[in-house]
Short mmCIF file of C-alpha atoms in Angstrom, two decimals:
data_model
loop_
_atom_site.label_atom_id
_atom_site.label_comp_id
_atom_site.label_asym_id
_atom_site.label_seq_id
_atom_site.Cartn_x
_atom_site.Cartn_y
_atom_site.Cartn_z
CA MET A 67 -20.65 -6.81 31.64
CA THR A 68 -22.22 -5.23 34.68
CA THR A 69 -23.51 -1.69 34.94
CA GLY A 70 -20.42 -0.77 36.99
CA THR A 71 -17.90 -1.69 34.28
CA PRO A 72 -16.06 1.35 32.84
CA LEU A 73 -17.13 2.10 29.29
CA ALA A 74 -14.62 1.78 26.47
CA TYR A 75 -16.58 4.45 24.62
CA GLN A 76 -18.51 7.35 26.09
CA VAL A 77 -19.13 10.77 24.60
CA GLY A 78 -17.95 12.45 27.79
CA GLN A 79 -14.47 10.93 27.35
CA PHE A 80 -13.79 13.15 24.35
CA ARG A 81 -12.06 16.52 24.65
CA ASP A 82 -15.04 18.13 22.91
CA PRO A 83 -18.20 16.05 23.49
CA GLN A 84 -20.31 18.28 21.25
CA GLU A 85 -17.86 17.79 18.40
CA GLU A 86 -18.14 14.03 18.90
CA ILE A 87 -21.95 14.27 18.68
CA ALA A 88 -21.57 16.24 15.44
CA ARG A 89 -19.12 13.64 14.12
CA LEU A 90 -21.58 10.85 14.86
CA ALA A 91 -24.28 12.72 12.95
CA GLN A 92 -21.97 13.16 9.96
CA GLN A 93 -20.90 9.51 10.10
CA ALA A 94 -24.51 8.32 10.10
CA ALA A 95 -25.39 10.56 7.17
CA ILE A 96 -22.35 9.75 5.02
CA ILE A 97 -22.74 5.99 5.05
CA ALA A 98 -26.54 5.99 5.18
CA MET A 99 -27.08 4.78 1.60
CA ALA A 100 -24.59 1.91 1.79
CA GLU A 101 -25.86 0.94 5.23
CA GLU A 102 -29.47 0.97 4.09
CA GLN A 103 -28.63 -1.32 1.17
CA ALA A 104 -26.92 -3.73 3.57
CA LEU A 105 -29.88 -3.72 5.95
CA LEU A 106 -32.28 -4.46 3.11
CA ALA A 107 -30.08 -7.31 1.86
CA LEU A 108 -30.02 -8.81 5.36
CA GLY A 109 -33.82 -8.69 5.63
CA MET A 110 -34.65 -5.56 7.66
CA PRO A 111 -38.47 -5.45 7.69
CA GLN A 112 -40.78 -2.50 7.06
CA GLN A 113 -42.86 -3.03 10.18
CA GLY A 114 -42.83 -4.67 13.59
CA ARG A 115 -40.92 -3.95 16.79
CA LEU A 116 -37.26 -2.99 16.58
CA LEU A 117 -34.82 -2.68 19.47
CA ASP A 118 -31.77 -0.50 18.80
CA VAL A 119 -29.10 -1.62 21.30
CA GLY A 120 -26.53 1.09 21.97
CA CYS A 121 -28.71 3.61 20.17
CA GLY A 122 -26.43 6.58 20.88
CA PRO A 123 -27.97 9.96 19.99
CA GLY A 124 -30.58 8.22 17.82
CA PHE A 125 -29.36 9.38 14.40
CA VAL A 126 -29.55 5.91 12.84
CA ALA A 127 -32.87 5.09 14.50
CA ARG A 128 -34.29 8.34 13.10
CA ARG A 129 -33.32 7.26 9.59
CA LEU A 130 -34.84 3.83 10.12
CA ARG A 131 -38.10 5.39 11.27
CA GLN A 132 -38.19 7.83 8.38
CA THR A 133 -37.85 5.04 5.81
CA ARG A 134 -40.05 2.61 7.77
CA PRO A 135 -42.86 4.55 9.48
CA ASP A 136 -44.56 1.31 10.58
CA LEU A 137 -41.47 0.08 12.43
CA GLU A 138 -41.97 0.67 16.15
CA THR A 139 -38.54 1.55 17.55
CA MET A 140 -37.15 1.35 21.08
CA GLY A 141 -33.61 2.35 22.01
CA VAL A 142 -31.33 1.42 24.90
CA ASP A 143 -27.94 2.84 25.86
CA ARG A 144 -25.76 3.18 28.96
CA ASP A 145 -24.58 6.73 28.21
CA PRO A 146 -26.98 9.31 29.72
CA ALA A 147 -25.46 12.08 27.59
CA VAL A 148 -26.67 10.48 24.36
CA LEU A 149 -29.96 9.15 25.72
CA SER A 150 -31.14 12.69 26.33
CA LEU A 151 -30.70 13.36 22.59
CA ALA A 152 -32.16 10.03 21.47
CA ARG A 153 -35.47 10.76 23.22
CA ALA A 154 -36.29 13.18 20.42
CA HIS A 155 -36.42 10.27 17.97
CA MET A 156 -37.84 7.28 19.87
CA LYS A 157 -38.67 5.73 23.21
CA VAL A 158 -35.48 5.00 25.15
CA LEU A 159 -34.35 3.28 28.32
CA ALA A 160 -31.05 3.29 30.19
CA ALA A 161 -29.84 -0.31 30.06
CA ALA A 162 -26.77 -2.45 29.43
CA ALA A 163 -26.64 -4.61 26.31
CA ASP A 164 -26.27 -7.78 28.37
CA GLN A 165 -29.12 -6.90 30.76
CA LEU A 166 -32.04 -5.93 28.54
CA PRO A 167 -35.22 -5.08 30.50
CA PHE A 168 -37.59 -6.85 28.10
CA SER A 169 -39.43 -10.15 28.09
CA LYS A 170 -38.51 -13.13 25.95
CA GLY A 171 -39.63 -12.85 22.32
CA HIS A 172 -40.72 -9.20 22.56
CA PHE A 173 -39.06 -7.86 19.39
CA ASP A 174 -39.09 -8.66 15.68
CA VAL A 175 -35.66 -7.09 15.08
CA VAL A 176 -32.64 -6.31 17.26
CA HIS A 177 -30.14 -3.89 15.72
CA THR A 178 -26.75 -2.86 17.08
CA ARG A 179 -24.26 -0.60 15.36
CA LEU A 180 -20.62 0.00 16.35
CA VAL A 181 -21.40 -1.25 19.86
CA LEU A 182 -20.09 -4.79 20.28
CA ARG A 183 -16.46 -3.68 19.88
CA HIS A 184 -16.85 -1.62 23.07
CA LEU A 185 -18.30 -4.39 25.25
CA VAL A 186 -16.52 -6.58 27.78
CA GLU A 187 -18.88 -9.47 27.03
CA PRO A 188 -20.20 -9.23 23.45
CA ASN A 189 -21.34 -12.87 23.64
CA ALA A 190 -23.62 -12.00 26.55
CA ALA A 191 -25.05 -9.08 24.58
CA MET A 192 -25.78 -11.36 21.62
CA ARG A 193 -27.42 -13.91 23.90
CA GLU A 194 -29.70 -11.16 25.20
CA ALA A 195 -30.49 -10.13 21.61
CA HIS A 196 -31.41 -13.74 20.89
CA ARG A 197 -33.57 -13.95 24.02
CA VAL A 198 -35.69 -10.86 23.35
CA LEU A 199 -36.33 -11.80 19.70
CA ARG A 200 -39.45 -13.71 18.68
CA PRO A 201 -38.92 -17.02 16.87
CA GLY A 202 -37.91 -16.19 13.30
CA GLY A 203 -36.84 -12.70 14.39
CA LEU A 204 -33.81 -10.95 12.91
CA ALA A 205 -30.64 -9.67 14.59
CA ILE A 206 -28.32 -7.30 12.71
CA ALA A 207 -24.96 -6.10 14.00
CA VAL A 208 -22.77 -3.55 12.23
CA ASP A 209 -19.21 -3.20 13.47
CA SER A 210 -15.73 -2.22 12.38
CA ASP A 211 -12.29 -3.81 12.58
CA ASP A 212 -9.05 -1.84 13.01
CA GLY A 213 -7.29 -4.40 10.84
CA ALA A 214 -9.28 -3.20 7.81
CA LEU A 215 -7.81 0.32 7.90
CA LEU A 216 -5.54 1.27 4.98
CA LEU A 217 -3.67 4.59 4.85
CA HIS A 218 -1.22 6.05 2.35
CA PRO A 219 0.96 7.74 3.32
CA GLU A 220 0.75 6.93 7.01
CA PRO A 221 0.63 10.16 9.07
CA ALA A 222 3.58 10.65 11.41
CA GLY A 223 2.94 9.11 14.81
CA PHE A 224 -0.35 7.58 13.72
CA SER A 225 0.61 3.93 14.26
CA ARG A 226 1.75 4.72 17.81
CA ALA A 227 -1.53 6.53 18.55
CA LEU A 228 -3.53 3.66 17.07
CA ALA A 229 -1.64 1.13 19.20
CA ALA A 230 -2.24 3.27 22.31
CA ARG A 231 -5.94 3.55 21.52
CA GLN A 232 -6.17 -0.21 21.02
CA GLU A 233 -4.42 -0.85 24.33
CA THR A 234 -6.83 1.56 26.04
CA PHE A 235 -9.67 -0.50 24.57
CA ARG A 236 -8.14 -3.75 25.81
CA ARG A 237 -7.72 -2.41 29.34
CA ARG A 238 -11.49 -1.95 29.39
CA GLY A 239 -12.12 -5.42 28.01
CA ALA A 240 -13.12 -4.13 24.57
CA ASP A 241 -11.97 -5.44 21.18
CA PRO A 242 -10.84 -3.11 18.36
CA PHE A 243 -10.85 -6.13 16.00
CA MET A 244 -14.49 -7.03 16.54
CA GLY A 245 -15.51 -7.07 12.87
CA ARG A 246 -13.84 -10.40 12.11
CA ARG A 247 -15.55 -12.01 15.11
CA LEU A 248 -19.14 -11.13 14.18
CA PRO A 249 -20.11 -14.25 12.17
CA GLY A 250 -18.79 -16.50 14.93
CA LEU A 251 -20.64 -14.56 17.64
CA PHE A 252 -23.92 -15.03 15.79
CA ARG A 253 -23.40 -18.77 15.40
CA ASP A 254 -22.20 -19.24 18.99
CA VAL A 255 -25.48 -17.97 20.47
CA GLY A 256 -27.67 -19.98 18.10
CA PHE A 257 -28.56 -17.67 15.22
CA THR A 258 -29.15 -19.37 11.88
CA ALA A 259 -29.03 -18.20 8.25
CA VAL A 260 -26.06 -15.98 9.16
CA ALA A 261 -25.23 -13.59 6.30
CA LEU A 262 -22.79 -10.73 5.80
CA ARG A 263 -22.50 -7.52 3.81
CA ALA A 264 -19.40 -5.29 3.66
CA LEU A 265 -19.57 -1.50 3.94
CA THR A 266 -16.54 0.21 2.42
CA VAL A 267 -15.65 3.79 3.30
CA ASP A 268 -12.84 5.54 1.40
CA SER A 269 -11.34 9.00 1.10
CA LEU A 270 -11.67 9.11 -2.69
CA THR A 271 -15.45 8.88 -2.42
CA LEU A 272 -15.95 10.92 0.75
CA GLY A 273 -13.10 13.36 0.41
CA ARG A 274 -10.04 13.32 2.64
CA HIS A 275 -11.42 15.80 5.18
CA ALA A 276 -14.63 13.83 5.79
CA PHE A 277 -12.74 10.53 5.92
CA ALA A 278 -10.27 11.92 8.45
CA ARG A 279 -13.06 13.32 10.60
CA ILE A 280 -15.29 10.26 10.79
CA VAL A 281 -12.64 7.50 10.69
CA LEU A 282 -9.24 8.82 11.79
CA SER A 283 -9.76 11.63 14.30
CA PRO A 284 -11.43 9.45 17.01
CA ILE A 285 -8.24 7.37 17.17
CA ALA A 286 -6.46 10.31 18.82
CA GLU A 287 -9.16 10.63 21.49
CA ALA A 288 -9.77 9.04 24.90
CA ILE A 289 -6.33 7.40 25.16
CA ASP A 290 -5.04 6.58 28.64
CA PRO A 291 -2.48 9.32 29.40
CA ASP A 292 0.25 6.90 30.44
CA LEU A 293 0.22 5.39 26.93
CA LEU A 294 0.67 8.60 24.93
CA SER A 295 1.81 12.06 26.00
CA LYS A 296 -0.03 15.26 25.13
CA GLY A 297 2.87 16.25 22.92
CA GLU A 298 2.59 13.01 20.96
CA LEU A 299 -1.16 13.49 20.62
CA ASP A 300 -0.63 17.02 19.32
CA GLN A 301 1.84 15.62 16.76
CA VAL A 302 -0.76 13.14 15.54
CA VAL A 303 -3.39 15.87 15.16
CA THR A 304 -0.92 17.96 13.14
CA SER A 305 0.07 15.01 10.97
CA LEU A 306 -3.59 14.25 10.23
CA ASP A 307 -4.03 17.84 9.05
CA LEU A 308 -1.04 17.38 6.73
CA TRP A 309 -2.51 14.10 5.46
CA VAL A 310 -5.79 15.83 4.60
CA ALA A 311 -3.88 18.52 2.71
CA ASP A 312 -1.97 15.96 0.61
CA PRO A 313 -3.81 15.48 -2.73
CA ASN A 314 -2.26 12.02 -3.15
CA ALA A 315 -3.27 10.74 0.29
CA PHE A 316 -5.70 7.83 0.39
CA GLY A 317 -7.54 6.00 3.13
CA MET A 318 -10.03 3.15 3.23
CA THR A 319 -11.72 0.98 5.82
CA THR A 320 -14.45 -1.64 5.85
CA ALA A 321 -17.23 -2.26 8.33
CA LEU A 322 -19.22 -5.48 8.39
CA ALA A 323 -22.98 -5.88 8.67
CA VAL A 324 -23.98 -9.36 9.84
CA GLY A 325 -27.51 -10.72 10.17
CA GLY A 326 -28.99 -13.89 11.56
CA ARG A 327 -32.37 -15.42 12.43
CA LYS A 328 -33.64 -16.88 15.67
CA GLY A 329 -34.85 -20.41 15.05
CA ASP A 330 -38.55 -21.27 15.34
#
């Protein structure tokens, strides 16, 4: 991916960018405990140098720093709108995931969260992660997979909106089914001791409103207009409201956290 490639995800693509920032903050907070347990199981250290690739507004990096004050954190992202917010939590640079401006072996940990699914060349990004890690260093990637989404009942028009969102992704070279590819990506670029932890998010635990906001509502955003009309989008938004109001409605999805080591 070059710096001129259109982004599959950018805060400015949303109808209300500030609402998307707020959603990201809620998402990070809601799954923080499960995510922290997964990071610990995969070997996230308490100190050293960490690079957060695709750091976004810095909400996750802030949590990592709060629980690990001796972990020196650097963030990179291509979206200037979120970098301005991330600067409040760590040092940041504008950079693409496949063109990291760091020397070989500079970091102890490289972390990326819900980023690889948006990249044209995720393999190139993982090769860069491998390059900037010291021997024995740890890479951790957390990503989702649209195939893991379960909904009952399915909101009217939702499957059409989901298909349109997935096609919008594909037009930009992104992959909405990235989760299932993660273990293979790690092995392809030479990581060893590859391990996985699953992060399950469900409406029974979170509540239907929170689940709809952090998991379902982004699906009706940033769709190419030739794939879905405004009227169809409005129908999906209405049907999601009806789904939230249904006491018997249920939703669940699973993200995957994968870790691997750079060989000595």
